[in-house]
mmCIF file with all atom_site columns, C-alpha atoms in Angstrom:
data_model
loop_
_atom_site.group_PDB
_atom_site.id
_atom_site.type_symbol
_atom_site.label_atom_id
_atom_site.label_alt_id
_atom_site.label_comp_id
_atom_site.label_asym_id
_atom_site.label_entity_id
_atom_site.label_seq_id
_atom_site.pdbx_PDB_ins_code
_atom_site.Cartn_x
_atom_site.Cartn_y
_atom_site.Cartn_z
_atom_site.occupancy
_atom_site.B_iso_or_equiv
_atom_site.pdbx_formal_charge
_atom_site.auth_seq_id
_atom_site.auth_comp_id
_atom_site.auth_asym_id
_atom_site.auth_atom_id
_atom_site.pdbx_PDB_model_num
ATOM 1   C CA . ALA A 1 1   ? -6.587  14.775  -10.225 1.00 73.00 ? 1   ALA A CA 1
ATOM 2   C CA . GLN A 1 2   ? -4.686  11.522  -10.316 1.00 79.00 ? 2   GLN A CA 1
ATOM 3   C CA . LYS A 1 3   ? -6.299  8.208   -11.183 1.00 88.00 ? 3   LYS A CA 1
ATOM 4   C CA . ILE A 1 4   ? -5.185  4.581   -11.316 1.00 94.00 ? 4   ILE A CA 1
ATOM 5   C CA . THR A 1 5   ? -7.192  1.967   -13.245 1.00 96.00 ? 5   THR A CA 1
ATOM 6   C CA . GLN A 1 6   ? -6.847  -1.799  -13.124 1.00 97.00 ? 6   GLN A CA 1
ATOM 7   C CA . THR A 1 7   ? -9.426  -3.320  -15.461 1.00 97.00 ? 7   THR A CA 1
ATOM 8   C CA . GLN A 1 8   ? -8.825  -6.993  -14.660 1.00 97.00 ? 8   GLN A CA 1
ATOM 9   C CA . PRO A 1 9   ? -10.599 -8.040  -11.440 1.00 96.00 ? 9   PRO A CA 1
ATOM 10  C CA . GLY A 1 10  ? -9.215  -11.568 -11.792 1.00 97.00 ? 10  GLY A CA 1
ATOM 11  C CA . MET A 1 11  ? -6.633  -13.390 -13.878 1.00 97.00 ? 11  MET A CA 1
ATOM 12  C CA . PHE A 1 12  ? -5.635  -17.028 -14.219 1.00 98.00 ? 12  PHE A CA 1
ATOM 13  C CA . VAL A 1 13  ? -2.265  -18.300 -15.402 1.00 98.00 ? 13  VAL A CA 1
ATOM 14  C CA . GLN A 1 14  ? -0.772  -21.742 -15.790 1.00 98.00 ? 14  GLN A CA 1
ATOM 15  C CA . GLU A 1 15  ? 2.229   -22.490 -13.612 1.00 98.00 ? 15  GLU A CA 1
ATOM 16  C CA . LYS A 1 16  ? 5.536   -21.641 -15.353 1.00 97.00 ? 16  LYS A CA 1
ATOM 17  C CA . GLU A 1 17  ? 3.788   -19.373 -17.871 1.00 98.00 ? 17  GLU A CA 1
ATOM 18  C CA . ALA A 1 18  ? 4.085   -15.581 -18.044 1.00 98.00 ? 18  ALA A CA 1
ATOM 19  C CA . VAL A 1 19  ? 1.225   -13.225 -17.229 1.00 98.00 ? 19  VAL A CA 1
ATOM 20  C CA . THR A 1 20  ? 0.616   -9.496  -17.721 1.00 98.00 ? 20  THR A CA 1
ATOM 21  C CA . LEU A 1 21  ? -1.415  -7.446  -15.270 1.00 98.00 ? 21  LEU A CA 1
ATOM 22  C CA . ASP A 1 22  ? -2.708  -4.178  -16.678 1.00 98.00 ? 22  ASP A CA 1
ATOM 23  C CA . CYS A 1 23  ? -2.488  -0.737  -15.098 1.00 98.00 ? 23  CYS A CA 1
ATOM 24  C CA . THR A 1 24  ? -3.297  2.637   -16.614 1.00 97.00 ? 24  THR A CA 1
ATOM 25  C CA . TYR A 1 25  ? -2.983  5.958   -14.897 1.00 96.00 ? 25  TYR A CA 1
ATOM 26  C CA . ASP A 1 26  ? -3.836  9.578   -15.364 1.00 93.00 ? 26  ASP A CA 1
ATOM 27  C CA . THR A 1 27  ? -2.015  12.556  -13.943 1.00 89.00 ? 27  THR A CA 1
ATOM 28  C CA . SER A 1 28  ? -1.096  16.081  -14.937 1.00 86.00 ? 28  SER A CA 1
ATOM 29  C CA . ASP A 1 29  ? 2.077   16.041  -12.845 1.00 84.00 ? 29  ASP A CA 1
ATOM 30  C CA . PRO A 1 30  ? 5.344   15.674  -14.789 1.00 85.00 ? 30  PRO A CA 1
ATOM 31  C CA . SER A 1 31  ? 7.041   13.848  -11.921 1.00 83.00 ? 31  SER A CA 1
ATOM 32  C CA . TYR A 1 32  ? 5.498   10.735  -10.421 1.00 86.00 ? 32  TYR A CA 1
ATOM 33  C CA . GLY A 1 33  ? 6.303   7.209   -9.376  1.00 89.00 ? 33  GLY A CA 1
ATOM 34  C CA . LEU A 1 34  ? 4.511   3.996   -10.197 1.00 93.00 ? 34  LEU A CA 1
ATOM 35  C CA . PHE A 1 35  ? 4.639   0.954   -7.940  1.00 94.00 ? 35  PHE A CA 1
ATOM 36  C CA . TRP A 1 36  ? 3.345   -2.584  -7.882  1.00 97.00 ? 36  TRP A CA 1
ATOM 37  C CA . TYR A 1 37  ? 2.499   -4.371  -4.655  1.00 97.00 ? 37  TYR A CA 1
ATOM 38  C CA . LYS A 1 38  ? 1.512   -7.960  -3.945  1.00 98.00 ? 38  LYS A CA 1
ATOM 39  C CA . GLN A 1 39  ? -0.929  -8.761  -1.155  1.00 97.00 ? 39  GLN A CA 1
ATOM 40  C CA . PRO A 1 40  ? -1.253  -12.425 -0.170  1.00 95.00 ? 40  PRO A CA 1
ATOM 41  C CA . SER A 1 41  ? -4.208  -13.600 1.890   1.00 92.00 ? 41  SER A CA 1
ATOM 42  C CA . SER A 1 42  ? -2.151  -12.909 5.022   1.00 89.00 ? 42  SER A CA 1
ATOM 43  C CA . GLY A 1 43  ? -2.660  -9.195  4.405   1.00 90.00 ? 43  GLY A CA 1
ATOM 44  C CA . GLU A 1 44  ? 0.871   -7.841  4.135   1.00 90.00 ? 44  GLU A CA 1
ATOM 45  C CA . MET A 1 45  ? 1.559   -5.482  1.238   1.00 94.00 ? 45  MET A CA 1
ATOM 46  C CA . ILE A 1 46  ? 4.796   -6.571  -0.442  1.00 95.00 ? 46  ILE A CA 1
ATOM 47  C CA . PHE A 1 47  ? 6.652   -4.079  -2.641  1.00 94.00 ? 47  PHE A CA 1
ATOM 48  C CA . LEU A 1 48  ? 7.570   -5.620  -6.015  1.00 97.00 ? 48  LEU A CA 1
ATOM 49  C CA . ILE A 1 49  ? 8.824   -2.993  -8.440  1.00 96.00 ? 49  ILE A CA 1
ATOM 50  C CA . TYR A 1 50  ? 9.086   0.752   -9.080  1.00 93.00 ? 50  TYR A CA 1
ATOM 51  C CA . GLN A 1 51  ? 9.099   2.904   -12.235 1.00 93.00 ? 51  GLN A CA 1
ATOM 52  C CA . GLY A 1 52  ? 9.848   6.616   -12.232 1.00 89.00 ? 52  GLY A CA 1
ATOM 53  C CA . SER A 1 53  ? 8.242   8.940   -14.740 1.00 89.00 ? 53  SER A CA 1
ATOM 54  C CA . TYR A 1 54  ? 11.642  10.051  -16.035 1.00 88.00 ? 54  TYR A CA 1
ATOM 55  C CA . ASP A 1 55  ? 13.172  6.587   -16.217 1.00 89.00 ? 55  ASP A CA 1
ATOM 56  C CA . GLN A 1 56  ? 14.218  5.743   -19.751 1.00 88.00 ? 56  GLN A CA 1
ATOM 57  C CA . GLN A 1 57  ? 14.305  1.998   -19.294 1.00 93.00 ? 57  GLN A CA 1
ATOM 58  C CA . ASN A 1 58  ? 11.649  -0.394  -18.054 1.00 95.00 ? 58  ASN A CA 1
ATOM 59  C CA . ALA A 1 59  ? 12.218  -1.569  -14.510 1.00 95.00 ? 59  ALA A CA 1
ATOM 60  C CA . THR A 1 60  ? 13.014  -5.212  -13.802 1.00 96.00 ? 60  THR A CA 1
ATOM 61  C CA . GLU A 1 61  ? 13.312  -7.115  -10.519 1.00 95.00 ? 61  GLU A CA 1
ATOM 62  C CA . GLY A 1 62  ? 13.939  -10.812 -10.875 1.00 97.00 ? 62  GLY A CA 1
ATOM 63  C CA . ARG A 1 63  ? 10.833  -12.394 -12.409 1.00 98.00 ? 63  ARG A CA 1
ATOM 64  C CA . TYR A 1 64  ? 8.996   -9.067  -12.364 1.00 98.00 ? 64  TYR A CA 1
ATOM 65  C CA . SER A 1 65  ? 9.234   -6.473  -15.107 1.00 97.00 ? 65  SER A CA 1
ATOM 66  C CA . LEU A 1 66  ? 7.284   -3.326  -15.701 1.00 97.00 ? 66  LEU A CA 1
ATOM 67  C CA . ASN A 1 67  ? 6.180   -2.492  -19.241 1.00 96.00 ? 67  ASN A CA 1
ATOM 68  C CA . PHE A 1 68  ? 6.128   1.307   -19.029 1.00 96.00 ? 68  PHE A CA 1
ATOM 69  C CA . GLN A 1 69  ? 4.523   3.154   -21.947 1.00 96.00 ? 69  GLN A CA 1
ATOM 70  C CA . LYS A 1 70  ? 4.480   6.779   -20.928 1.00 94.00 ? 70  LYS A CA 1
ATOM 71  C CA . ALA A 1 71  ? 2.605   8.122   -23.936 1.00 93.00 ? 71  ALA A CA 1
ATOM 72  C CA . ARG A 1 72  ? -0.179  5.604   -23.344 1.00 95.00 ? 72  ARG A CA 1
ATOM 73  C CA . LYS A 1 73  ? 0.009   6.140   -19.585 1.00 95.00 ? 73  LYS A CA 1
ATOM 74  C CA . SER A 1 74  ? 0.273   2.466   -18.882 1.00 97.00 ? 74  SER A CA 1
ATOM 75  C CA . ALA A 1 75  ? 2.478   0.561   -16.448 1.00 97.00 ? 75  ALA A CA 1
ATOM 76  C CA . ASN A 1 76  ? 1.739   -3.127  -16.853 1.00 98.00 ? 76  ASN A CA 1
ATOM 77  C CA . LEU A 1 77  ? 3.357   -5.737  -14.621 1.00 98.00 ? 77  LEU A CA 1
ATOM 78  C CA . VAL A 1 78  ? 4.778   -8.833  -16.288 1.00 98.00 ? 78  VAL A CA 1
ATOM 79  C CA . ILE A 1 79  ? 5.429   -11.891 -14.140 1.00 98.00 ? 79  ILE A CA 1
ATOM 80  C CA . SER A 1 80  ? 7.521   -14.536 -15.865 1.00 97.00 ? 80  SER A CA 1
ATOM 81  C CA . ALA A 1 81  ? 7.632   -18.241 -14.986 1.00 97.00 ? 81  ALA A CA 1
ATOM 82  C CA . SER A 1 82  ? 4.630   -18.062 -12.647 1.00 98.00 ? 82  SER A CA 1
ATOM 83  C CA . GLN A 1 83  ? 4.772   -20.000 -9.405  1.00 98.00 ? 83  GLN A CA 1
ATOM 84  C CA . LEU A 1 84  ? 1.977   -21.197 -7.135  1.00 97.00 ? 84  LEU A CA 1
ATOM 85  C CA . GLY A 1 85  ? 3.163   -18.706 -4.538  1.00 97.00 ? 85  GLY A CA 1
ATOM 86  C CA . ASP A 1 86  ? 2.384   -15.871 -6.930  1.00 98.00 ? 86  ASP A CA 1
ATOM 87  C CA . SER A 1 87  ? -1.333  -16.349 -6.290  1.00 98.00 ? 87  SER A CA 1
ATOM 88  C CA . ALA A 1 88  ? -2.355  -13.121 -4.564  1.00 98.00 ? 88  ALA A CA 1
ATOM 89  C CA . MET A 1 89  ? -3.919  -9.718  -5.033  1.00 98.00 ? 89  MET A CA 1
ATOM 90  C CA . TYR A 1 90  ? -1.798  -7.277  -7.037  1.00 98.00 ? 90  TYR A CA 1
ATOM 91  C CA . PHE A 1 91  ? -2.129  -3.520  -6.702  1.00 98.00 ? 91  PHE A CA 1
ATOM 92  C CA . CYS A 1 92  ? -0.774  -0.826  -8.961  1.00 97.00 ? 92  CYS A CA 1
ATOM 93  C CA . ALA A 1 93  ? -0.094  2.436   -7.127  1.00 95.00 ? 93  ALA A CA 1
ATOM 94  C CA . MET A 1 94  ? 1.027   5.972   -7.857  1.00 92.00 ? 94  MET A CA 1
ATOM 95  C CA . SER A 1 95  ? 2.908   8.346   -5.595  1.00 85.00 ? 95  SER A CA 1
ATOM 96  C CA . ARG A 1 96  ? 1.561   11.801  -5.031  1.00 72.00 ? 96  ARG A CA 1
ATOM 97  C CA . PRO A 1 97  ? 4.149   14.513  -5.535  1.00 64.00 ? 97  PRO A CA 1
ATOM 98  C CA . THR A 1 98  ? 2.898   16.684  -2.696  1.00 61.00 ? 98  THR A CA 1
ATOM 99  C CA . GLY A 1 99  ? 3.855   16.098  0.891   1.00 56.00 ? 99  GLY A CA 1
ATOM 100 C CA . ALA A 1 100 ? 5.209   12.749  1.957   1.00 60.00 ? 100 ALA A CA 1
ATOM 101 C CA . ASN A 1 101 ? 5.483   9.942   -0.549  1.00 67.00 ? 101 ASN A CA 1
ATOM 102 C CA . ASN A 1 102 ? 2.011   8.596   0.124   1.00 74.00 ? 102 ASN A CA 1
ATOM 103 C CA . LEU A 1 103 ? 0.561   6.225   -2.422  1.00 86.00 ? 103 LEU A CA 1
ATOM 104 C CA . PHE A 1 104 ? -2.912  5.760   -3.748  1.00 85.00 ? 104 PHE A CA 1
ATOM 105 C CA . PHE A 1 105 ? -3.893  2.429   -5.163  1.00 94.00 ? 105 PHE A CA 1
ATOM 106 C CA . GLY A 1 106 ? -5.852  0.934   -8.019  1.00 96.00 ? 106 GLY A CA 1
ATOM 107 C CA . THR A 1 107 ? -8.633  -1.554  -7.315  1.00 97.00 ? 107 THR A CA 1
ATOM 108 C CA . GLY A 1 108 ? -6.345  -4.542  -7.726  1.00 97.00 ? 108 GLY A CA 1
ATOM 109 C CA . THR A 1 109 ? -6.199  -7.761  -9.745  1.00 98.00 ? 109 THR A CA 1
ATOM 110 C CA . ARG A 1 110 ? -6.520  -11.171 -8.123  1.00 98.00 ? 110 ARG A CA 1
ATOM 111 C CA . LEU A 1 111 ? -4.081  -13.566 -9.762  1.00 98.00 ? 111 LEU A CA 1
ATOM 112 C CA . THR A 1 112 ? -4.557  -17.319 -9.478  1.00 98.00 ? 112 THR A CA 1
ATOM 113 C CA . VAL A 1 113 ? -1.791  -19.644 -10.614 1.00 98.00 ? 113 VAL A CA 1
ATOM 114 C CA . ILE A 1 114 ? -3.063  -23.028 -11.757 1.00 97.00 ? 114 ILE A CA 1
ATOM 115 C CA . PRO A 1 115 ? -0.845  -26.098 -11.239 1.00 95.00 ? 115 PRO A CA 1
ATOM 116 C CA . ASP B 2 1   ? 10.134  -11.123 7.781   1.00 53.00 ? 1   ASP B CA 1
ATOM 117 C CA . THR B 2 2   ? 8.627   -7.664  7.519   1.00 61.00 ? 2   THR B CA 1
ATOM 118 C CA . GLU B 2 3   ? 10.698  -4.786  8.878   1.00 90.00 ? 3   GLU B CA 1
ATOM 119 C CA . VAL B 2 4   ? 7.583   -2.933  9.974   1.00 95.00 ? 4   VAL B CA 1
ATOM 120 C CA . THR B 2 5   ? 5.979   -4.583  12.972  1.00 96.00 ? 5   THR B CA 1
ATOM 121 C CA . GLN B 2 6   ? 2.347   -4.086  13.894  1.00 97.00 ? 6   GLN B CA 1
ATOM 122 C CA . THR B 2 7   ? 0.606   -5.192  17.073  1.00 97.00 ? 7   THR B CA 1
ATOM 123 C CA . PRO B 2 8   ? -1.805  -6.685  17.739  1.00 97.00 ? 8   PRO B CA 1
ATOM 124 C CA . LYS B 2 9   ? -2.460  -8.861  14.705  1.00 96.00 ? 9   LYS B CA 1
ATOM 125 C CA . HIS B 2 10  ? -6.130  -9.176  15.569  1.00 97.00 ? 10  HIS B CA 1
ATOM 126 C CA . LEU B 2 11  ? -8.339  -6.980  17.722  1.00 97.00 ? 11  LEU B CA 1
ATOM 127 C CA . VAL B 2 12  ? -11.984 -7.265  18.660  1.00 96.00 ? 12  VAL B CA 1
ATOM 128 C CA . MET B 2 13  ? -13.476 -4.307  20.484  1.00 94.00 ? 13  MET B CA 1
ATOM 129 C CA . GLY B 2 14  ? -16.842 -2.986  21.515  1.00 92.00 ? 14  GLY B CA 1
ATOM 130 C CA . MET B 2 15  ? -18.144 0.383   20.482  1.00 92.00 ? 15  MET B CA 1
ATOM 131 C CA . THR B 2 16  ? -17.473 1.856   23.926  1.00 90.00 ? 16  THR B CA 1
ATOM 132 C CA . ASN B 2 17  ? -13.928 0.545   24.243  1.00 91.00 ? 17  ASN B CA 1
ATOM 133 C CA . LYS B 2 18  ? -10.655 2.434   23.937  1.00 95.00 ? 18  LYS B CA 1
ATOM 134 C CA . LYS B 2 19  ? -7.796  0.590   22.274  1.00 96.00 ? 19  LYS B CA 1
ATOM 135 C CA . SER B 2 20  ? -4.549  1.374   20.475  1.00 97.00 ? 20  SER B CA 1
ATOM 136 C CA . LEU B 2 21  ? -2.807  -0.043  17.445  1.00 98.00 ? 21  LEU B CA 1
ATOM 137 C CA . LYS B 2 22  ? 0.974   0.045   17.470  1.00 98.00 ? 22  LYS B CA 1
ATOM 138 C CA . CYS B 2 23  ? 3.536   0.168   14.697  1.00 98.00 ? 23  CYS B CA 1
ATOM 139 C CA . GLU B 2 24  ? 7.330   0.083   14.886  1.00 97.00 ? 24  GLU B CA 1
ATOM 140 C CA . GLN B 2 25  ? 10.033  0.357   12.239  1.00 97.00 ? 25  GLN B CA 1
ATOM 141 C CA . HIS B 2 26  ? 13.824  0.296   12.485  1.00 90.00 ? 26  HIS B CA 1
ATOM 142 C CA . MET B 2 27  ? 14.757  1.201   8.929   1.00 91.00 ? 27  MET B CA 1
ATOM 143 C CA . GLY B 2 28  ? 15.594  4.818   9.681   1.00 90.00 ? 28  GLY B CA 1
ATOM 144 C CA . HIS B 2 29  ? 12.567  6.039   7.784   1.00 91.00 ? 29  HIS B CA 1
ATOM 145 C CA . ARG B 2 30  ? 11.218  9.455   8.695   1.00 90.00 ? 30  ARG B CA 1
ATOM 146 C CA . ALA B 2 31  ? 7.766   9.148   7.134   1.00 91.00 ? 31  ALA B CA 1
ATOM 147 C CA . MET B 2 32  ? 5.090   6.859   8.559   1.00 93.00 ? 32  MET B CA 1
ATOM 148 C CA . TYR B 2 33  ? 1.575   6.166   7.391   1.00 94.00 ? 33  TYR B CA 1
ATOM 149 C CA . TRP B 2 34  ? -1.727  4.637   8.444   1.00 96.00 ? 34  TRP B CA 1
ATOM 150 C CA . TYR B 2 35  ? -3.918  3.043   5.798   1.00 96.00 ? 35  TYR B CA 1
ATOM 151 C CA . LYS B 2 36  ? -7.346  1.455   6.171   1.00 97.00 ? 36  LYS B CA 1
ATOM 152 C CA . GLN B 2 37  ? -8.359  -1.443  3.946   1.00 97.00 ? 37  GLN B CA 1
ATOM 153 C CA . LYS B 2 38  ? -11.878 -2.806  3.756   1.00 97.00 ? 38  LYS B CA 1
ATOM 154 C CA . ALA B 2 39  ? -12.446 -6.304  2.399   1.00 93.00 ? 39  ALA B CA 1
ATOM 155 C CA . LYS B 2 40  ? -11.844 -6.628  -1.345  1.00 91.00 ? 40  LYS B CA 1
ATOM 156 C CA . LYS B 2 41  ? -10.899 -2.943  -1.616  1.00 95.00 ? 41  LYS B CA 1
ATOM 157 C CA . PRO B 2 42  ? -7.561  -1.146  -2.035  1.00 95.00 ? 42  PRO B CA 1
ATOM 158 C CA . PRO B 2 43  ? -5.877  0.495   0.951   1.00 95.00 ? 43  PRO B CA 1
ATOM 159 C CA . GLU B 2 44  ? -6.989  4.064   1.622   1.00 94.00 ? 44  GLU B CA 1
ATOM 160 C CA . LEU B 2 45  ? -4.726  6.629   3.223   1.00 93.00 ? 45  LEU B CA 1
ATOM 161 C CA . MET B 2 46  ? -5.704  7.908   6.673   1.00 95.00 ? 46  MET B CA 1
ATOM 162 C CA . PHE B 2 47  ? -2.701  9.769   8.112   1.00 94.00 ? 47  PHE B CA 1
ATOM 163 C CA . VAL B 2 48  ? 0.870   10.656  7.210   1.00 92.00 ? 48  VAL B CA 1
ATOM 164 C CA . TYR B 2 49  ? 3.618   11.682  9.612   1.00 93.00 ? 49  TYR B CA 1
ATOM 165 C CA . SER B 2 50  ? 6.749   13.288  8.256   1.00 89.00 ? 50  SER B CA 1
ATOM 166 C CA . TYR B 2 51  ? 9.625   13.876  10.692  1.00 91.00 ? 51  TYR B CA 1
ATOM 167 C CA . GLU B 2 52  ? 7.281   13.014  13.564  1.00 93.00 ? 52  GLU B CA 1
ATOM 168 C CA . LYS B 2 53  ? 4.809   15.716  12.607  1.00 93.00 ? 53  LYS B CA 1
ATOM 169 C CA . LEU B 2 54  ? 1.340   15.087  11.234  1.00 93.00 ? 54  LEU B CA 1
ATOM 170 C CA . SER B 2 55  ? 1.433   16.235  7.616   1.00 89.00 ? 55  SER B CA 1
ATOM 171 C CA . ILE B 2 56  ? -1.711  14.688  6.150   1.00 86.00 ? 56  ILE B CA 1
ATOM 172 C CA . ASN B 2 57  ? -5.087  13.839  7.684   1.00 90.00 ? 57  ASN B CA 1
ATOM 173 C CA . GLU B 2 58  ? -7.435  12.541  5.016   1.00 88.00 ? 58  GLU B CA 1
ATOM 174 C CA . SER B 2 59  ? -10.556 13.856  6.792   1.00 89.00 ? 59  SER B CA 1
ATOM 175 C CA . VAL B 2 60  ? -10.547 10.933  9.192   1.00 95.00 ? 60  VAL B CA 1
ATOM 176 C CA . PRO B 2 61  ? -13.190 11.005  11.984  1.00 95.00 ? 61  PRO B CA 1
ATOM 177 C CA . SER B 2 62  ? -11.902 12.107  15.367  1.00 95.00 ? 62  SER B CA 1
ATOM 178 C CA . ARG B 2 63  ? -12.602 8.688   16.879  1.00 96.00 ? 63  ARG B CA 1
ATOM 179 C CA . PHE B 2 64  ? -9.261  7.781   15.236  1.00 97.00 ? 64  PHE B CA 1
ATOM 180 C CA . SER B 2 65  ? -6.362  9.612   16.861  1.00 97.00 ? 65  SER B CA 1
ATOM 181 C CA . PRO B 2 66  ? -2.811  9.114   15.577  1.00 97.00 ? 66  PRO B CA 1
ATOM 182 C CA . GLU B 2 67  ? 0.340   9.647   17.582  1.00 97.00 ? 67  GLU B CA 1
ATOM 183 C CA . CYS B 2 68  ? 4.013   9.541   16.634  1.00 97.00 ? 68  CYS B CA 1
ATOM 184 C CA . PRO B 2 69  ? 6.066   9.436   19.881  1.00 95.00 ? 69  PRO B CA 1
ATOM 185 C CA . ASN B 2 70  ? 9.392   9.145   18.022  1.00 94.00 ? 70  ASN B CA 1
ATOM 186 C CA . SER B 2 71  ? 10.828  8.376   14.616  1.00 91.00 ? 71  SER B CA 1
ATOM 187 C CA . SER B 2 72  ? 10.386  4.613   15.080  1.00 96.00 ? 72  SER B CA 1
ATOM 188 C CA . LEU B 2 73  ? 6.914   4.417   16.569  1.00 97.00 ? 73  LEU B CA 1
ATOM 189 C CA . LEU B 2 74  ? 3.431   5.169   15.314  1.00 98.00 ? 74  LEU B CA 1
ATOM 190 C CA . ASN B 2 75  ? 0.234   4.611   17.249  1.00 98.00 ? 75  ASN B CA 1
ATOM 191 C CA . LEU B 2 76  ? -3.408  4.786   16.322  1.00 98.00 ? 76  LEU B CA 1
ATOM 192 C CA . HIS B 2 77  ? -5.747  5.372   19.267  1.00 98.00 ? 77  HIS B CA 1
ATOM 193 C CA . LEU B 2 78  ? -9.291  4.139   18.835  1.00 97.00 ? 78  LEU B CA 1
ATOM 194 C CA . HIS B 2 79  ? -12.331 5.311   20.763  1.00 95.00 ? 79  HIS B CA 1
ATOM 195 C CA . ALA B 2 80  ? -16.079 4.927   20.260  1.00 94.00 ? 80  ALA B CA 1
ATOM 196 C CA . LEU B 2 81  ? -15.698 3.125   16.958  1.00 94.00 ? 81  LEU B CA 1
ATOM 197 C CA . GLN B 2 82  ? -18.552 1.962   14.791  1.00 95.00 ? 82  GLN B CA 1
ATOM 198 C CA . PRO B 2 83  ? -19.041 -1.509  13.246  1.00 96.00 ? 83  PRO B CA 1
ATOM 199 C CA . GLU B 2 84  ? -18.273 -0.021  9.815   1.00 96.00 ? 84  GLU B CA 1
ATOM 200 C CA . ASP B 2 85  ? -14.775 0.767   11.082  1.00 97.00 ? 85  ASP B CA 1
ATOM 201 C CA . SER B 2 86  ? -14.005 -2.946  10.994  1.00 97.00 ? 86  SER B CA 1
ATOM 202 C CA . ALA B 2 87  ? -11.131 -3.349  8.539   1.00 97.00 ? 87  ALA B CA 1
ATOM 203 C CA . LEU B 2 88  ? -7.471  -4.184  8.096   1.00 97.00 ? 88  LEU B CA 1
ATOM 204 C CA . TYR B 2 89  ? -5.315  -1.318  9.355   1.00 98.00 ? 89  TYR B CA 1
ATOM 205 C CA . LEU B 2 90  ? -1.938  -1.124  7.690   1.00 97.00 ? 90  LEU B CA 1
ATOM 206 C CA . CYS B 2 91  ? 1.062   0.822   8.876   1.00 97.00 ? 91  CYS B CA 1
ATOM 207 C CA . ALA B 2 92  ? 3.848   1.775   6.476   1.00 95.00 ? 92  ALA B CA 1
ATOM 208 C CA . SER B 2 93  ? 7.092   3.718   6.473   1.00 94.00 ? 93  SER B CA 1
ATOM 209 C CA . SER B 2 94  ? 9.321   5.261   3.828   1.00 90.00 ? 94  SER B CA 1
ATOM 210 C CA . GLN B 2 95  ? 12.087  7.740   3.210   1.00 84.00 ? 95  GLN B CA 1
ATOM 211 C CA . PRO B 2 96  ? 10.958  11.309  3.726   1.00 72.00 ? 96  PRO B CA 1
ATOM 212 C CA . SER B 2 97  ? 8.826   13.401  1.454   1.00 60.00 ? 97  SER B CA 1
ATOM 213 C CA . GLY B 2 98  ? 10.000  14.582  -1.939  1.00 60.00 ? 98  GLY B CA 1
ATOM 214 C CA . LEU B 2 99  ? 11.470  11.229  -2.960  1.00 59.00 ? 99  LEU B CA 1
ATOM 215 C CA . THR B 2 100 ? 8.914   9.812   -5.350  1.00 60.00 ? 100 THR B CA 1
ATOM 216 C CA . ASN B 2 101 ? 10.991  6.678   -5.840  1.00 72.00 ? 101 ASN B CA 1
ATOM 217 C CA . SER B 2 102 ? 10.854  5.675   -2.205  1.00 79.00 ? 102 SER B CA 1
ATOM 218 C CA . PRO B 2 103 ? 8.571   2.663   -1.808  1.00 87.00 ? 103 PRO B CA 1
ATOM 219 C CA . LEU B 2 104 ? 6.397   2.288   1.237   1.00 90.00 ? 104 LEU B CA 1
ATOM 220 C CA . HIS B 2 105 ? 7.248   -0.668  3.420   1.00 93.00 ? 105 HIS B CA 1
ATOM 221 C CA . PHE B 2 106 ? 4.156   -2.128  5.028   1.00 94.00 ? 106 PHE B CA 1
ATOM 222 C CA . GLY B 2 107 ? 3.550   -4.121  8.158   1.00 95.00 ? 107 GLY B CA 1
ATOM 223 C CA . ASN B 2 108 ? 1.318   -7.200  8.281   1.00 93.00 ? 108 ASN B CA 1
ATOM 224 C CA . GLY B 2 109 ? -1.604  -5.149  9.482   1.00 95.00 ? 109 GLY B CA 1
ATOM 225 C CA . THR B 2 110 ? -4.076  -5.351  12.347  1.00 97.00 ? 110 THR B CA 1
ATOM 226 C CA . ARG B 2 111 ? -7.449  -6.938  11.591  1.00 96.00 ? 111 ARG B CA 1
ATOM 227 C CA . LEU B 2 112 ? -9.935  -4.935  13.608  1.00 97.00 ? 112 LEU B CA 1
ATOM 228 C CA . THR B 2 113 ? -13.468 -6.060  14.334  1.00 97.00 ? 113 THR B CA 1
ATOM 229 C CA . VAL B 2 114 ? -15.868 -3.678  16.062  1.00 96.00 ? 114 VAL B CA 1
ATOM 230 C CA . THR B 2 115 ? -18.859 -5.335  17.685  1.00 94.00 ? 115 THR B CA 1
#
């Protein structure tokens, strides 16, 4: 069975500082995808970044980077130069290899950026 | 602006009502999803359509009835709901199955309240 764990219910970061949101996973499948989504209070789920299980390099997208440590089964999200608009709920998710590319999500981390 | 459009944004219905949630995407995706999200919880998968055919039903009660009239539209028909069905209902779309690197693109969701 697959499992996603986010151990930080809430995190605070000073504006312009960097922050790391933790995500660990467990799966017996050799092929999988890991995603991070941002959910503001408005409710929309916004795709941030993707890491494939066979990717050799860590994914980066602007201020977002994914620290992928396959042996440790961790896929932490790093947000650099935090902005007030980064305050939101952040979900780590894994794609299931069977059927359509449906995702299942971790419990999320609420990030608050302090001015 | 999101490329997946959901209507209505808010819906209040009684337990004897029949209503429908609608979702539309114009990204050429051939997989569409319904997720249910309770407050302070991660989204949970309900249904997946792949090439307009129902491929996954996560043991959802029959009072929820999905429909995919064409590749761009996804409906969720509601009948005889219970107050515990109150939640945010998220629609998503993606490239077809087998592509683990295809992120899901979500709509803004419909906030449903059952009275």
